[in-house]
Amino acid sequence: MLAVFGQGSRIYLFAFKEPVLAAANARPVCGRHVVAADLRGDWAGALRARGFRAEVPTHWVDEGVLGYLRREDAIRVVRTLTDLSVPGSHFGLAEFDTAQYSERYTGLRRLVRAGADGPREPSGLGPDTERWLAENGWRTAFRAWDDLVAPLDRPAALGSRDLGLILAVRE
Ligand SMILES: C[S@@+](CC[C@H](N)C(=O)[O-])C[C@H]1O[C@@H](n2cnc3c(N)ncnc32)[C@H](O)[C@@H]1O
């Protein structure tokens, strides 16, 4: 497993996360290599330098990062990971962008934007992520968030069939 985050994250995220994992004596069940890189820069070079092999199928996960990048940066990241993906590679990501200006997320939006609210420049892959992926070499399947959480008996439903997770397979 390769975890890629930004330079800022190396200071803030890993400074917090790594000691917490160590204190909990958490042990990965696979090889784990942390690669600190700014996703707006040459993160692919940083991956290769740490032994990434593009000829082997890869499972990529966007766990809440693309939405923090400007639209053109997010697209560049996914074009790069597409180039690094041999057929059979997987890419998992969320489709939550359409809700970013809704009332429901006002508090969260203020928190992550240090109190600011209102319109901001487009970020992430945009509202039609599945079609974008299909046009760029990926076969996609979508599962609505509400279906995924239904068996968990928790009040986590979003009330929308459009929000959920995309699993893409490189063709
Ligand atoms: C919602 S958090 C996701 C955290 C992650 N899922 C985890 O478990 O650590 C968004 C992350 O995006 C990172 N990020 C923002 N801009 C970035 C960039 N240009 N390059 C790399 N990471 C970036 C932030 O540092 C933050 O850690």
CSV table of C-alpha atoms and ligand atoms in Angstrom, one decimal:
chain,number,residue,atom,x,y,z
A,1,MET,CA,0.0,0.0,0.0
A,2,LEU,CA,1.3,3.5,-0.9
A,3,ALA,CA,-0.2,6.5,0.9
A,4,VAL,CA,0.3,9.7,-1.0
A,5,PHE,CA,-0.4,13.1,0.6
A,6,GLY,CA,0.8,16.6,0.3
A,7,GLN,CA,3.7,18.5,1.7
A,8,GLY,CA,1.4,20.3,4.1
A,9,SER,CA,0.1,16.9,5.2
A,10,ARG,CA,3.6,15.7,5.9
A,11,ILE,CA,3.8,18.4,8.5
A,12,TYR,CA,0.2,18.3,9.8
A,13,LEU,CA,-1.3,15.0,8.8
A,14,PHE,CA,1.6,12.6,9.3
A,15,ALA,CA,2.8,14.5,12.3
A,16,PHE,CA,-0.5,13.7,13.9
A,17,LYS,CA,-1.4,10.3,12.3
A,18,GLU,CA,1.9,8.4,12.6
A,19,PRO,CA,2.3,8.8,16.4
A,20,VAL,CA,-1.4,7.8,16.9
A,21,LEU,CA,-0.9,4.6,14.9
A,22,ALA,CA,2.4,3.9,16.7
A,23,ALA,CA,0.8,4.5,20.1
A,24,ALA,CA,-2.1,2.1,19.2
A,25,ASN,CA,0.5,-0.4,18.1
A,26,ALA,CA,-1.3,-0.6,14.8
A,27,ARG,CA,0.3,-3.1,12.4
A,28,PRO,CA,-0.5,-3.0,8.6
A,29,VAL,CA,-1.5,-6.4,7.1
A,30,CYS,CA,0.4,-5.5,4.0
A,31,GLY,CA,3.6,-3.6,3.1
A,32,ARG,CA,2.9,0.1,3.9
A,33,HIS,CA,5.1,3.0,2.5
A,34,VAL,CA,4.3,6.6,3.2
A,35,VAL,CA,5.3,8.9,0.3
A,36,ALA,CA,4.9,12.6,1.0
A,37,ALA,CA,4.3,14.5,-2.2
A,38,ASP,CA,2.3,17.5,-3.4
A,39,LEU,CA,-0.3,16.1,-5.8
A,40,ARG,CA,0.1,19.3,-7.9
A,41,GLY,CA,3.7,18.4,-8.5
A,42,ASP,CA,5.7,15.3,-9.6
A,43,TRP,CA,4.1,12.8,-7.2
A,44,ALA,CA,4.5,10.0,-9.9
A,45,GLY,CA,8.3,10.5,-9.7
A,46,ALA,CA,8.2,10.2,-5.9
A,47,LEU,CA,6.2,7.0,-6.2
A,48,ARG,CA,8.7,5.5,-8.7
A,49,ALA,CA,11.6,6.5,-6.6
A,50,ARG,CA,10.0,4.5,-3.8
A,51,GLY,CA,9.7,1.4,-6.0
A,52,PHE,CA,6.3,1.7,-7.6
A,53,ARG,CA,6.0,-0.7,-10.6
A,54,ALA,CA,3.6,0.5,-13.2
A,55,GLU,CA,3.6,-2.8,-15.0
A,56,VAL,CA,1.7,-4.4,-12.1
A,57,PRO,CA,-2.0,-3.8,-11.7
A,58,THR,CA,-2.6,-1.1,-9.0
A,59,HIS,CA,-5.6,-0.3,-6.7
A,60,TRP,CA,-5.9,3.4,-6.3
A,61,VAL,CA,-8.1,5.0,-3.7
A,62,ASP,CA,-9.1,8.6,-3.5
A,63,GLU,CA,-10.0,8.9,0.1
A,64,GLY,CA,-11.1,12.5,0.2
A,65,VAL,CA,-8.3,14.3,-1.5
A,66,LEU,CA,-9.3,15.1,-5.1
A,67,GLY,CA,-12.1,17.4,-3.9
A,68,TYR,CA,-9.4,19.6,-2.2
A,69,LEU,CA,-7.6,20.2,-5.5
A,70,ARG,CA,-8.6,22.8,-8.2
A,71,ARG,CA,-10.4,21.1,-11.1
A,72,GLU,CA,-7.4,21.2,-13.5
A,73,ASP,CA,-5.1,19.8,-10.8
A,74,ALA,CA,-7.6,17.0,-10.0
A,75,ILE,CA,-7.9,16.1,-13.7
A,76,ARG,CA,-4.1,16.1,-14.0
A,77,VAL,CA,-3.8,13.7,-11.1
A,78,VAL,CA,-6.2,11.3,-12.6
A,79,ARG,CA,-4.7,11.5,-16.0
A,80,THR,CA,-1.3,10.6,-14.5
A,81,LEU,CA,-2.7,7.7,-12.5
A,82,THR,CA,-4.5,6.5,-15.6
A,83,ASP,CA,-1.1,6.5,-17.4
A,84,LEU,CA,0.4,4.5,-14.5
A,85,SER,CA,-2.4,1.9,-14.6
A,86,VAL,CA,-2.1,-1.3,-16.7
A,87,PRO,CA,-5.4,-3.0,-17.7
A,88,GLY,CA,-7.1,-4.6,-14.7
A,89,SER,CA,-6.0,-1.8,-12.3
A,90,HIS,CA,-8.8,-0.5,-10.0
A,91,PHE,CA,-9.6,3.0,-8.9
A,92,GLY,CA,-12.1,3.7,-6.1
A,93,LEU,CA,-13.6,7.1,-5.4
A,94,ALA,CA,-16.6,8.9,-4.1
A,95,GLU,CA,-19.3,10.8,-6.0
A,96,PHE,CA,-20.3,13.5,-3.4
A,97,ASP,CA,-19.4,16.7,-5.3
A,98,THR,CA,-23.0,17.7,-6.2
A,99,ALA,CA,-23.7,18.2,-2.5
A,100,GLN,CA,-20.9,20.6,-1.8
A,101,TYR,CA,-23.0,23.8,-1.6
A,102,SER,CA,-26.0,22.2,0.1
A,103,GLU,CA,-27.3,23.4,3.5
A,104,ARG,CA,-26.5,20.0,5.0
A,105,TYR,CA,-22.7,20.6,4.6
A,106,THR,CA,-22.5,24.3,5.7
A,107,GLY,CA,-20.8,23.4,9.0
A,108,LEU,CA,-18.3,21.1,7.5
A,109,ARG,CA,-17.6,23.5,4.7
A,110,ARG,CA,-16.8,26.3,7.2
A,111,LEU,CA,-14.6,24.0,9.2
A,112,VAL,CA,-12.4,22.8,6.3
A,113,ARG,CA,-12.2,26.4,4.8
A,114,ALA,CA,-11.3,28.1,8.0
A,115,GLY,CA,-14.7,29.8,8.4
A,116,ALA,CA,-15.2,30.9,4.7
A,117,ASP,CA,-18.4,30.1,3.0
A,118,GLY,CA,-20.0,30.9,-0.4
A,119,PRO,CA,-18.9,30.0,-3.9
A,120,ARG,CA,-15.4,28.9,-4.6
A,121,GLU,CA,-13.6,27.8,-7.8
A,122,PRO,CA,-14.5,24.4,-9.2
A,123,SER,CA,-12.7,21.5,-7.5
A,124,GLY,CA,-12.4,17.8,-7.8
A,125,LEU,CA,-13.3,15.9,-11.0
A,126,GLY,CA,-16.7,17.6,-11.2
A,127,PRO,CA,-20.3,16.4,-11.1
A,128,ASP,CA,-20.0,13.9,-14.0
A,129,THR,CA,-17.0,11.9,-12.8
A,130,GLU,CA,-18.3,8.6,-14.0
A,131,ARG,CA,-18.7,9.8,-17.6
A,132,TRP,CA,-15.3,11.5,-17.4
A,133,LEU,CA,-13.7,8.2,-16.3
A,134,ALA,CA,-15.5,6.2,-19.0
A,135,GLU,CA,-14.2,8.6,-21.7
A,136,ASN,CA,-10.6,8.2,-20.3
A,137,GLY,CA,-10.2,4.4,-20.3
A,138,TRP,CA,-12.1,3.2,-17.3
A,139,ARG,CA,-15.1,0.9,-17.0
A,140,THR,CA,-17.2,2.1,-14.0
A,141,ALA,CA,-19.7,0.7,-11.6
A,142,PHE,CA,-21.6,2.9,-9.1
A,143,ARG,CA,-23.1,2.0,-5.7
A,144,ALA,CA,-25.4,4.5,-3.9
A,145,TRP,CA,-24.2,5.4,-0.5
A,146,ASP,CA,-27.6,4.7,1.0
A,147,ASP,CA,-27.5,1.1,-0.3
A,148,LEU,CA,-24.0,0.6,1.3
A,149,VAL,CA,-25.1,1.9,4.7
A,150,ALA,CA,-28.5,0.3,4.7
A,151,PRO,CA,-27.4,-3.0,6.4
A,152,LEU,CA,-25.4,-1.2,9.1
A,153,ASP,CA,-28.5,0.0,11.2
A,154,ARG,CA,-27.0,3.5,11.6
A,155,PRO,CA,-28.6,6.9,10.7
A,156,ALA,CA,-26.1,7.6,7.9
A,157,ALA,CA,-28.4,7.7,4.8
A,158,LEU,CA,-28.1,10.8,2.6
A,159,GLY,CA,-31.4,10.5,0.9
A,160,SER,CA,-30.0,10.7,-2.7
A,161,ARG,CA,-29.5,8.0,-5.3
A,162,ASP,CA,-26.8,10.2,-7.0
A,163,LEU,CA,-24.3,10.1,-4.1
A,164,GLY,CA,-22.1,7.1,-3.5
A,165,LEU,CA,-19.0,5.2,-4.5
A,166,ILE,CA,-17.5,4.6,-7.9
A,167,LEU,CA,-15.3,1.5,-8.6
A,168,ALA,CA,-13.5,1.9,-11.9
A,169,VAL,CA,-11.5,-0.8,-13.7
A,170,ARG,CA,-8.9,0.1,-16.3
A,171,GLU,CA,-9.7,-1.3,-19.7
B,1,LIG,C1,-10.2,15.1,4.0
B,1,LIG,S1,-8.5,14.9,4.2
B,1,LIG,C2,-8.3,13.2,3.7
B,1,LIG,C3,-7.5,12.5,4.7
B,1,LIG,C4,-7.1,11.0,4.4
B,1,LIG,N1,-8.3,10.3,3.9
B,1,LIG,C5,-6.6,10.3,5.6
B,1,LIG,O1,-7.1,9.3,6.1
B,1,LIG,O2,-5.5,10.7,6.1
B,1,LIG,C6,-7.9,15.7,2.7
B,1,LIG,C7,-6.4,15.6,2.6
B,1,LIG,O3,-6.0,16.2,1.3
B,1,LIG,C8,-4.7,16.6,1.5
B,1,LIG,N2,-4.3,17.5,0.4
B,1,LIG,C9,-4.8,18.8,0.2
B,1,LIG,N3,-4.1,19.3,-0.9
B,1,LIG,C10,-3.2,18.4,-1.3
B,1,LIG,C11,-2.2,18.4,-2.3
B,1,LIG,N4,-2.0,19.5,-3.1
B,1,LIG,N5,-1.4,17.3,-2.4
B,1,LIG,C12,-1.6,16.3,-1.6
B,1,LIG,N6,-2.5,16.2,-0.6
B,1,LIG,C13,-3.3,17.3,-0.5
B,1,LIG,C14,-4.7,17.3,2.9
B,1,LIG,O4,-3.5,17.5,3.4
B,1,LIG,C15,-5.6,16.3,3.7
B,1,LIG,O5,-4.8,15.4,4.3
